[in-house]
Each structure stands twice: as structure tokens, then as C-alpha cells.
Amino acid sequence: MGLSTLTTERQTDSVHLVHLRLRDFRNYTRLEVEFRPGFHLLLGGNAQGKTNLLEAIYLIATLRSFRGVGGAQMVRQDASGYFVGATIVGTSTSEVKLYWSVKERRLSRNGTPVKRLSDYWGTLRAVVFCTEDLALIKGTARIRRRFLDLLLAQTSPGYLDTLLRYTQALRSRNALLKQHRLDEDQLAGFTQELVGAGQELMRERRALAPRIAPMVQSAFHRIAEQRDALQWEYAPQVDGDFNVALAASRARERTLRTTVVGPHRDDIQLLINGRSAAHYSSEGQKRTLALALKMAQAEHLTEVHGAPPLLLIDDVMGELDANRRAGFLPLLDRARGAGGQVFMTCTEENWPRDLASDLSRWKVQDGQLRRAVADA
Amino acid sequence: MTVLPAPLVQLAAALGRLPGIGPRSAERLSLHLVQADKQFVEHLAAVLVGARTSVGPCQTCGALTEAQPCGICADPNRDGSVLCIVERPVDILGFEKSRSFKGRYHVLGGKLSPTQGVGPEDLRIAELERRISGEGVNEIILALGSDVEGDATSHYLARRLRAVGLKVTRLAQGLPVGSGLEYADELTLGRALEGRREMSPG
Ligand SMILES: Nc1ncnc2c1ncn2[C@@H]1O[C@H](COP(=O)(O)OP(=O)(O)OP(=O)(O)O)[C@@H](O)[C@H]1O
Ligand SMILES: [Mg+2]
Ligand SMILES: [Zn+2]
């Protein structure tokens, strides 16, 4: 695919994080740091705060943790709330401030409180590569749906709003189904909203498949040892008209008192040589496939926005054999070539020296970040 | 070791309960008030109590009014055959400013919200049905917010009111989502009203 041409010929203003401020975030009491565009290597022993730092950056981009935890876990022990502040420079500059405590949540951009999530979305785009990625293959459908939703929210204007509408309609409808006496007229009112938003979600998810599938396939081939055939298939739970499916599920949803059909039950089928990757592939293949999904996400974002996303890479290099590493490195090089930013953690100084000549090296120790002196 | 006199603290606490007033603004306002011209403060207290006592919801339409019924409900020149349904009293202001509507209003007092426990019996729907049978209404214009709950409430009302043979329309799309009608400018409202469409049976 034309990614390399894309990144070399279309030099666009890439977006980067130039300033990060943390207060009482995980094991960081206070942190104040400036980052250049380009490649950043975060070195340090175990449990020093490397992953925590990536988590904070990802939080700015997506407002959630890639570890799948809520706000409370990210507040430093004995503190009452965390603060993450960031300056992001792209075509314009954004000053983001995020505060979270049990009592209060605040998010502002350039001094203005963010009222609608979709207004904030796109301020910073990031793709994370982490050990949790394996759950994309081994885990439940929910994890693959989240991947799909994030990717669409990052690339399709309006998707996030539709998703929020769908979620709200679903919650309302489920609350009605749990009521003592079912009000059919109210149910019909919320069903209409559910169907409207749900059909739009399914349409977007279906339309993504032919665009993303070849990218996953080619990423997989770049890093896999064998040229196994890989398929990505959108697997909607409702095949056909949502209204009809809902009507057919009438008896079941009344017994279970919850909405049993709809895009909230969708999945992605990942097949290697025609067989379910979750059930028939080796551990190595699963790892490769998980990595390929994330690489495809990064490439798709680059193609749609004309600028690479921030790449946050946690520990994965260590797990990769030479083959996969060789397939992975061009992605990093291209991101750098296009003026993007890459943050990568490593436990020791065994970082892939084949990677980069000019990189910023940081020493992470006990919730502190120090510039490491560059060795020749 | 309280630095401020107790009445001042009490005043700040009371002001702090107002929407949009944080603890710091509350303190600043109370400091200002205890040092302000005494006549002004007495006047403020009087108009405050006066407004609260004399203004209430119109028993017919739910708009805020001093008289019963309100000016709009009492005006013989308004077209009683068209009712515009809004969520809150403040939504009426936008339409009135736009001068594009000659019918009457009905304030619902909210929208259906199963997750917050708001059902049809918590809204002014029974009052609406009484008015429909008593006032010779033949068209209902739904002008609720366009979020999920607002739209679901519109579907619900359309279903319920069509059953009694009324023409049910809703505003043309294009009103700001979630921010409510009060922020819609007059021109937009006028256009939304003109382009209103009959609701299709869902
Ligand atoms: N809410 C919190 N408050 C205080 N400390 C925390 C909190 N959450 C995690 N930590 C601490 O942060 C440290 C882990 O940080 P992190 O996960 O970033 O480690 P790491 O440098 O990535 O290590 P590894 O190389 O093992 O992955 C642990 O010491 C943990 O106890
Ligand atoms: Mg780690
Ligand atoms: Zn009235």
C-alpha cells in the first residue's frame, strides 16, 4: 500500500506533545517536562513509572486508560485527585487541562471547559502498543468493539456522537425493560432512537472493513514468518433490518429484561487461513496479529488525516523476534520521517540500536524523568 | 479561628447555592453586599422576595407569569388551534422573540428519562390532553431538544396524540443539539418553524 509514498510526499504539519505536566498521577507526585518531535526512548527498571507516563499521554488523547481502569486507580495513593496538563502543537496550539477526583471532573482546552466530547476529540491522536493488545485476539468481543469504536471515532466525524446516542438510547431502553409495568409507548419511543443510531453504527462499521482489512493483512505479512492468509470480517450481530431483529427478539428481551440484539453485541472475526485466530492460532501468531491490528490503526489514521498519530510503545520490542522487529521498524521510521512523535519504553539498554540515530533518551526512576546523556 | 463574621459566611453559603456561582464568587459577592449601600441591599431583598412571590407557572400552559392565566393564554388574537410543546418555560422566549409563532404554548416540564426515573406521569401530559379536548386544538408542534431523550419524548407524544386524531409536526432539523431552544437565534427558530414536518408513524 502507498503509505511510504504518502508520508514522504505529503509532509504535513504533524501533531505533537510539547509539554506535559502531571500532579498526583500514579507514582508521579509532580512532573514537568518538554518533548521535542521525534523519537523518545524511556529507559528504567521495573515499577519506575514508564508505563504510567504512556498512560498519561494516552489519557490526553482518548480520555481513558489503555489499561482499562477508571479514574480512581490513576490517582496517586494518598492524594485526592490527579491532574494531567498538556500542550499540543499542530496546525494550532492546544492547552489541555484534565483534573479528576471522585467529586469532580474537569476538562478544558485553551481555558474553555469542554462541553461535548466530540468537540474535544481529535485534539491529539495516539495509538498504543502494549501487552494488553493480546486481548484483541484472545479476549471478549467487547475488546474488539472498543478497538473498532476508537478507530472510527478517530477517523469518522460524527461517529462518536452516534455512539453516544446509541449508548444513551440503549441505557434508557434497558431501564424501561426493567420497570415493573412495561410502558409500550415509551419503549417504542426509545426503540426508534436506538434503531436510528444503531443502523448508522452498523453502516460505519461495515464501511470500514474493506479499508482496514488490506492494511491489517499487509502489516501481518510484513511481520509474520509465514505468509498465512489473514481475514478481517465485520461480524454484526444483526444481519439485516435492525427493526425486524428487535421485533423478533421481543419475547427474549422481556424475559431477560434487557436489549438482546444490536450493534452493542457486534464482533470482528479474525481468521488465519480461514480459521478463527482466537481458537486455532499459535501464541506467536496471536501476538503478530495483535501488533498488525495496531499498525493498521496507525496507518489508517495517517491516511485519513495526512499526519501520523503519536505512537506509544510499551515494552513490545522486547517480546519481538528479529523478524517481527524488522517488520515493525519501518512504521517507526516512517512516523519519524513524517515529523511524528514516538514514545517507547524499555527496561534496559537493550533498546534496538538499529532504530534511530537521533533520539531523545530519558531515564525514568521512581516517578521522576531525567534526560539521559546520549552515548555515542 | 473564623476570620469572617458568621452572617457573612451564611450569606456566602446561600449565594453559593445559585447556579454558576462557585465558592469564590459567593465570597466575593457577599463581601460586596455587606459593604454596599444599605438602600440598595434593601431594594434587592424586596425585589427578590417580590419576584419569587408574584411569579409562578401559568396554570394553563406552564409559562412563567404574574397573572393567571398568562398573557399569551389570555390573548384572544393568538391562534388557539396550534399548540407548540416545549420542555421548559425559558424555551418560549426564543419563539416570542422571533415573532414567528402566533399560536399558544404548552410547557412539558422536562422530558422522558427512564434512567433518571422521569416517566409520562411526571410531565404535564395530562394537562396537555385536557387542553386539547377543551380548546379546539388541531395541530401540535413538538419543539423539544434533539438529544436522545428529547427525540424519544417526541416519538412518544406523537404516538399518543395521533391516536386522538391530531396533526403532529416537529421543527425542521437544524437546532443546536442539547443546548436547548433558548440559544437558537430568532432567524433559525423562524425557519425551523416554517419548515416543520409532519411526524411519520414510527
Ligand atoms: N495510583 C497509584 N499511586 C501510587 N503509585 C502507583 C499507583 N499506581 C501505580 N503505582 C506505582 O507505579 C509503579 C508502576 O509504574 P509503571 O507501571 O509505570 O512501571 P514501569 O516502569 O512500566 O515498570 P515495568 O518495567 O515493570 O513495566 C509501581 O511501583 C506502582 O506501585
Ligand atoms: Mg511497564
Ligand atoms: Zn399560559
PDB file of C-alpha atoms in Angstrom, chain A residues 116 164-166 168-169 171-173 175-176 179 183-190 192-193, chain B residues 112-115 118-120 146-149 151-153 155-156 159-160 177 200-202:
ATOM      1  CA  ARG A 116     -19.155  17.931  24.224  1.00  0.00           C
ATOM      2  CA  LEU A 164     -23.053   8.226  22.484  1.00  0.00           C
ATOM      3  CA  ARG A 165     -26.644   8.482  21.234  1.00  0.00           C
ATOM      4  CA  TYR A 166     -26.840   4.739  20.781  1.00  0.00           C
ATOM      5  CA  GLN A 168     -27.911   6.546  25.813  1.00  0.00           C
ATOM      6  CA  ALA A 169     -30.851   5.013  23.921  1.00  0.00           C
ATOM      7  CA  ARG A 171     -29.459   2.504  28.620  1.00  0.00           C
ATOM      8  CA  SER A 172     -32.877   4.145  28.563  1.00  0.00           C
ATOM      9  CA  ARG A 173     -34.449   1.193  26.813  1.00  0.00           C
ATOM     10  CA  ALA A 175     -34.165   0.814  32.170  1.00  0.00           C
ATOM     11  CA  LEU A 176     -37.684   0.629  30.668  1.00  0.00           C
ATOM     12  CA  GLN A 179     -39.581  -1.458  35.060  1.00  0.00           C
ATOM     13  CA  ASP A 183     -44.868   1.032  29.020  1.00  0.00           C
ATOM     14  CA  GLU A 184     -45.095   0.021  25.353  1.00  0.00           C
ATOM     15  CA  ASP A 185     -45.431   3.579  24.064  1.00  0.00           C
ATOM     16  CA  GLN A 186     -42.325   4.771  25.879  1.00  0.00           C
ATOM     17  CA  LEU A 187     -40.457   1.686  24.750  1.00  0.00           C
ATOM     18  CA  ALA A 188     -41.430   2.423  21.160  1.00  0.00           C
ATOM     19  CA  GLY A 189     -40.150   5.995  21.504  1.00  0.00           C
ATOM     20  CA  PHE A 190     -36.709   4.921  22.686  1.00  0.00           C
ATOM     21  CA  GLN A 192     -36.928   4.430  17.374  1.00  0.00           C
ATOM     22  CA  GLU A 193     -33.857   6.271  18.662  1.00  0.00           C
TER      23      GLU A 193
ATOM     24  CA  LEU B 112     -38.868  11.293  29.445  1.00  0.00           C
ATOM     25  CA  SER B 113     -35.828   9.832  31.167  1.00  0.00           C
ATOM     26  CA  PRO B 114     -36.064   6.190  32.194  1.00  0.00           C
ATOM     27  CA  THR B 115     -32.539   6.308  33.628  1.00  0.00           C
ATOM     28  CA  VAL B 118     -38.832  10.508  34.841  1.00  0.00           C
ATOM     29  CA  GLY B 119     -41.962   8.994  33.301  1.00  0.00           C
ATOM     30  CA  PRO B 120     -45.006  10.421  31.483  1.00  0.00           C
ATOM     31  CA  SER B 146     -32.836  16.973  19.843  1.00  0.00           C
ATOM     32  CA  ASP B 147     -30.926  14.709  22.244  1.00  0.00           C
ATOM     33  CA  VAL B 148     -31.988  11.067  22.655  1.00  0.00           C
ATOM     34  CA  GLU B 149     -34.434  11.785  25.459  1.00  0.00           C
ATOM     35  CA  ASP B 151     -36.421  12.879  20.476  1.00  0.00           C
ATOM     36  CA  ALA B 152     -37.810   9.789  22.232  1.00  0.00           C
ATOM     37  CA  THR B 153     -40.274  12.062  24.055  1.00  0.00           C
ATOM     38  CA  HIS B 155     -41.922   9.996  19.297  1.00  0.00           C
ATOM     39  CA  TYR B 156     -43.866   9.101  22.399  1.00  0.00           C
ATOM     40  CA  ARG B 159     -47.828   8.261  19.038  1.00  0.00           C
ATOM     41  CA  ARG B 160     -50.106   9.221  21.891  1.00  0.00           C
ATOM     42  CA  VAL B 177     -28.230  19.804  19.837  1.00  0.00           C
ATOM     43  CA  SER B 200     -44.122   9.802  10.437  1.00  0.00           C
ATOM     44  CA  PRO B 201     -45.590   6.945  12.432  1.00  0.00           C
ATOM     45  CA  GLY B 202     -42.609   5.121  13.994  1.00  0.00           C
TER      46      GLY B 202
END
